[in-house]
Coordinates of N, CA and C in Angstrom, one line a residue:
M1 N -5.8 -19.5 -10.8 CA -4.8 -19.4 -9.8 C -4.7 -18.0 -9.3
S2 N -4.7 -17.8 -8.0 CA -4.7 -16.4 -7.5 C -3.3 -16.1 -6.8
D3 N -2.9 -14.9 -6.9 CA -1.7 -14.5 -6.4 C -1.9 -13.7 -5.1
K4 N -2.0 -14.4 -4.0 CA -2.3 -13.7 -2.7 C -1.1 -13.0 -2.2
S5 N 0.1 -13.4 -2.6 CA 1.3 -12.7 -2.0 C 1.3 -11.3 -2.3
S6 N 1.0 -10.9 -3.5 CA 1.0 -9.5 -3.9 C -0.1 -8.7 -3.2
D7 N -1.2 -9.3 -2.9 CA -2.3 -8.6 -2.2 C -1.9 -8.3 -0.7
S8 N -1.2 -9.3 -0.1 CA -0.8 -9.1 1.3 C 0.3 -8.2 1.5
T9 N 1.1 -7.9 0.5 CA 2.3 -7.0 0.6 C 1.9 -5.5 0.3
K10 N 0.7 -5.3 -0.3 CA 0.3 -3.9 -0.5 C -0.1 -3.3 0.8
S11 N 0.4 -2.0 0.9 CA 0.0 -1.3 2.1 C -1.4 -0.7 1.8
P12 N -2.2 -0.5 2.9 CA -3.6 0.1 2.6 C -3.4 1.6 2.3
L13 N -4.3 2.0 1.5 CA -4.3 3.4 1.1 C -4.9 4.3 2.2
Q14 N -4.1 5.3 2.6 CA -4.4 6.1 3.8 C -5.3 7.3 3.5
W15 N -5.4 7.7 2.2 CA -6.1 8.9 1.8 C -7.3 8.5 1.0
I16 N -8.4 9.4 1.0 CA -9.5 9.2 0.2 C -9.7 10.6 -0.6
Q17 N -9.7 10.5 -1.9 CA -10.0 11.7 -2.7 C -11.5 11.8 -2.7
L18 N -12.0 13.0 -2.4 CA -13.4 13.3 -2.4 C -13.7 14.3 -3.5
E19 N -14.4 13.9 -4.5 CA -14.9 14.8 -5.5 C -16.3 15.2 -5.0
L20 N -16.5 16.5 -4.8 CA -17.8 17.0 -4.2 C -18.5 17.8 -5.3
I21 N -19.7 17.2 -5.7 CA -20.5 17.8 -6.8 C -21.7 18.4 -6.2
P22 N -22.0 19.7 -6.3 CA -23.1 20.3 -5.7 C -24.4 19.7 -6.2
L23 N -25.4 19.6 -5.2 CA -26.7 19.1 -5.5 C -27.4 20.0 -6.6
P24 N -28.3 19.5 -7.4 CA -28.8 20.3 -8.5 C -29.5 21.6 -8.0
H25 N -30.1 21.6 -6.9 CA -30.7 22.9 -6.4 C -29.7 23.9 -5.8
L26 N -28.4 23.5 -5.8 CA -27.4 24.4 -5.3 C -26.3 24.6 -6.3
S27 N -26.8 24.8 -7.6 CA -25.8 24.8 -8.7 C -24.8 26.0 -8.6
D28 N -25.1 27.0 -7.8 CA -24.1 28.1 -7.6 C -22.9 27.7 -6.8
E29 N -23.0 26.6 -6.1 CA -21.9 26.1 -5.3 C -20.8 25.5 -6.3
P30 N -19.5 25.8 -6.0 CA -18.5 25.2 -6.8 C -18.2 23.7 -6.6
R31 N -17.8 23.0 -7.6 CA -17.3 21.6 -7.4 C -16.0 21.7 -6.6
L32 N -15.8 20.8 -5.8 CA -14.6 20.8 -5.0 C -13.9 19.4 -5.1
L33 N -12.5 19.4 -4.9 CA -11.7 18.2 -4.9 C -10.9 18.3 -3.6
L34 N -11.1 17.4 -2.7 CA -10.4 17.3 -1.4 C -9.8 16.0 -1.2
W35 N -8.9 15.9 -0.3 CA -8.3 14.7 0.1 C -8.4 14.6 1.6
W36 N -8.9 13.4 2.1 CA -9.2 13.2 3.5 C -8.5 11.9 4.0
N37 N -7.9 12.1 5.2 CA -7.2 11.0 5.9 C -8.0 10.8 7.2
P38 N -8.9 9.8 7.2 CA -9.7 9.6 8.5 C -8.8 9.2 9.7
E39 N -7.8 8.4 9.4 CA -6.9 8.0 10.5 C -6.3 9.2 11.2
N40 N -5.8 10.2 10.5 CA -5.1 11.4 11.0 C -6.1 12.5 11.2
R41 N -7.4 12.3 10.8 CA -8.4 13.3 10.9 C -8.0 14.6 10.2
E42 N -7.5 14.4 8.9 CA -6.9 15.5 8.2 C -7.7 15.7 6.9
L43 N -7.9 16.9 6.5 CA -8.6 17.3 5.2 C -7.7 18.3 4.5
R44 N -7.5 18.1 3.2 CA -6.6 19.0 2.4 C -7.4 19.3 1.1
G45 N -7.0 20.4 0.4 CA -7.5 20.7 -0.9 C -8.2 22.0 -0.9
D46 N -8.6 22.4 -2.2 CA -9.3 23.6 -2.4 C -10.7 23.5 -1.8
G47 N -11.1 24.5 -1.0 CA -12.4 24.4 -0.4 C -12.4 23.8 1.0
T48 N -11.2 23.5 1.5 CA -11.1 22.9 2.9 C -11.7 23.8 3.9
E49 N -11.5 25.1 3.8 CA -12.1 26.1 4.8 C -13.6 26.0 4.8
K50 N -14.2 25.9 3.7 CA -15.7 25.8 3.6 C -16.2 24.5 4.2
I51 N -15.5 23.4 3.9 CA -16.0 22.1 4.5 C -15.7 22.1 6.0
M52 N -14.6 22.6 6.4 CA -14.3 22.7 7.9 C -15.3 23.5 8.6
A53 N -15.8 24.6 8.0 CA -16.9 25.4 8.6 C -18.1 24.6 8.8
M54 N -18.5 23.7 7.8 CA -19.6 22.9 7.9 C -19.4 21.8 9.0
V55 N -18.2 21.3 9.1 CA -17.9 20.3 10.1 C -18.0 20.9 11.5
D56 N -17.4 22.1 11.6 CA -17.4 22.8 12.9 C -18.8 23.1 13.4
L57 N -19.7 23.5 12.4 CA -21.1 23.8 12.8 C -21.8 22.6 13.2
A58 N -21.6 21.5 12.5 CA -22.2 20.2 12.9 C -21.7 19.7 14.3
L59 N -20.4 19.9 14.5 CA -19.9 19.5 15.8 C -20.5 20.4 16.9
A60 N -20.6 21.7 16.7 CA -21.2 22.6 17.7 C -22.6 22.2 18.0
D61 N -23.4 21.8 17.0 CA -24.8 21.4 17.2 C -24.9 20.0 17.7
G62 N -23.9 19.2 17.5 CA -23.9 17.8 17.9 C -24.8 16.9 17.1
K63 N -25.3 17.5 16.0 CA -26.2 16.7 15.2 C -26.3 17.3 13.8
V64 N -26.8 16.5 12.9 CA -27.2 17.0 11.5 C -28.5 16.4 11.2
E65 N -29.4 17.2 10.7 CA -30.7 16.7 10.2 C -30.7 16.7 8.7
N66 N -31.0 15.5 8.2 CA -31.0 15.4 6.7 C -32.0 14.3 6.3
A67 N -32.8 14.7 5.3 CA -33.9 13.7 4.8 C -34.8 13.2 5.9
G68 N -35.1 14.1 6.8 CA -36.1 13.7 7.9 C -35.5 12.8 9.0
S69 N -34.2 12.6 9.0 CA -33.5 11.9 10.1 C -32.5 12.8 10.8
V70 N -32.2 12.5 12.0 CA -31.3 13.2 12.8 C -30.1 12.3 13.1
Y71 N -28.9 12.8 12.8 CA -27.6 12.0 13.0 C -26.8 12.7 14.0
E72 N -26.3 11.9 15.0 CA -25.4 12.4 16.0 C -24.0 12.7 15.4
I73 N -23.4 13.8 15.7 CA -22.1 14.1 15.1 C -21.1 14.3 16.3
T74 N -20.1 13.4 16.4 CA -19.1 13.5 17.5 C -17.7 13.6 16.9
D75 N -17.4 13.0 15.8 CA -16.1 12.9 15.2 C -16.1 12.8 13.7
P76 N -16.6 13.8 13.0 CA -16.8 13.7 11.6 C -15.5 13.5 10.7
L77 N -14.4 13.9 11.2 CA -13.1 13.7 10.5 C -12.5 12.3 10.7
G78 N -13.1 11.6 11.7 CA -12.6 10.3 11.9 C -13.6 9.2 11.6
V79 N -14.9 9.6 11.5 CA -16.0 8.6 11.2 C -16.6 8.9 9.8
P80 N -16.3 8.0 8.9 CA -16.8 8.3 7.5 C -18.3 8.6 7.4
S81 N -19.2 7.9 8.1 CA -20.6 8.1 8.0 C -21.0 9.5 8.5
Q82 N -20.3 10.0 9.5 CA -20.6 11.3 10.0 C -20.2 12.4 9.0
L83 N -19.0 12.3 8.4 CA -18.6 13.2 7.4 C -19.5 13.2 6.2
A84 N -19.9 12.0 5.8 CA -20.8 11.8 4.7 C -22.1 12.5 4.9
V85 N -22.7 12.4 6.0 CA -24.0 13.0 6.3 C -23.9 14.5 6.3
I86 N -22.8 15.1 6.7 CA -22.6 16.5 6.7 C -22.5 17.0 5.2
L87 N -21.6 16.3 4.4 CA -21.4 16.7 3.0 C -22.7 16.5 2.2
A88 N -23.5 15.5 2.5 CA -24.7 15.1 1.7 C -25.8 16.2 1.8
K89 N -25.7 17.2 2.7 CA -26.6 18.3 2.7 C -26.4 19.2 1.5
V90 N -25.2 19.2 0.9 CA -24.8 20.1 -0.1 C -24.3 19.5 -1.4
Y91 N -23.7 18.3 -1.2 CA -22.9 17.7 -2.3 C -23.3 16.2 -2.5
W92 N -23.1 15.8 -3.8 CA -23.0 14.4 -4.1 C -21.5 14.1 -3.8
V93 N -21.1 13.0 -3.2 CA -19.7 12.7 -2.8 C -19.3 11.5 -3.6
V94 N -18.2 11.7 -4.4 CA -17.6 10.6 -5.1 C -16.2 10.3 -4.5
P95 N -16.2 9.3 -3.6 CA -14.9 8.9 -2.9 C -14.0 8.0 -3.8
E96 N -12.7 8.1 -3.7 CA -11.8 7.3 -4.4 C -10.5 7.1 -3.5
P97 N -10.2 5.9 -3.1 CA -8.9 5.8 -2.3 C -7.7 6.1 -3.1
V98 N -6.7 6.8 -2.5 CA -5.5 7.2 -3.2 C -4.3 7.0 -2.1
R99 N -3.1 7.0 -2.7 CA -2.0 6.8 -1.8 C -1.6 8.1 -1.0
A100 N -1.8 9.3 -1.7 CA -1.5 10.6 -1.2 C -2.3 11.7 -1.8
P101 N -2.4 12.8 -1.2 CA -3.2 13.9 -1.8 C -2.6 14.3 -3.1
H102 N -3.4 14.7 -4.0 CA -3.1 15.2 -5.4 C -2.6 14.0 -6.3
E103 N -2.7 12.8 -5.8 CA -2.3 11.6 -6.6 C -3.6 11.1 -7.3
T104 N -3.4 10.7 -8.6 CA -4.5 10.2 -9.3 C -4.8 8.7 -8.9
P105 N -6.0 8.3 -8.7 CA -6.3 6.9 -8.4 C -5.7 6.0 -9.6
S106 N -5.1 4.9 -9.1 CA -4.4 4.0 -10.1 C -5.2 2.8 -10.3
D107 N -5.2 2.2 -11.5 CA -5.8 1.0 -11.8 C -5.3 -0.1 -10.9
D108 N -4.0 0.0 -10.5 CA -3.4 -1.0 -9.6 C -4.0 -1.1 -8.2
D109 N -4.6 0.1 -7.8 CA -5.3 0.2 -6.5 C -6.7 -0.3 -6.5
A110 N -7.3 -0.5 -7.7 CA -8.7 -0.9 -7.7 C -8.8 -2.4 -7.3
P111 N -9.9 -2.7 -6.6 CA -10.1 -4.1 -6.3 C -10.2 -4.9 -7.5
K112 N -9.7 -6.1 -7.5 CA -9.7 -7.0 -8.7 C -10.9 -8.0 -8.5
P113 N -11.7 -8.2 -9.5 CA -12.8 -9.2 -9.3 C -12.2 -10.6 -9.2
R114 N -12.8 -11.4 -8.4 CA -12.3 -12.8 -8.2 C -13.3 -13.8 -8.7
L115 N -12.9 -14.8 -9.4 CA -13.8 -15.8 -9.8 C -13.9 -16.8 -8.7
Q116 N -15.1 -17.3 -8.5 CA -15.3 -18.3 -7.4 C -15.6 -19.7 -7.9

């Protein structure tokens, strides 16, 4: 028996916690923890200035080259795939939806497996 009423009353999570882990060949880079709201195109947390510099450079170029491919960049703070390709040049990205910046992801927010 499934309880769909509780699923439909939950508001969607507006923020995404981004744990940024430097790629192995860039071990001098610090790990960063940021919070991103794609709807408001907002980024918060330690290292925001560094990431915004990467975003601004990609926007100025209009593209990012990564792994032999070229990706058009038009709205990286609003389009998840564009922000991901910018960050992937330097970091492994571990995203986690949260209700607000600096909030720990909750087990209640995790998707529940459903039996079919």
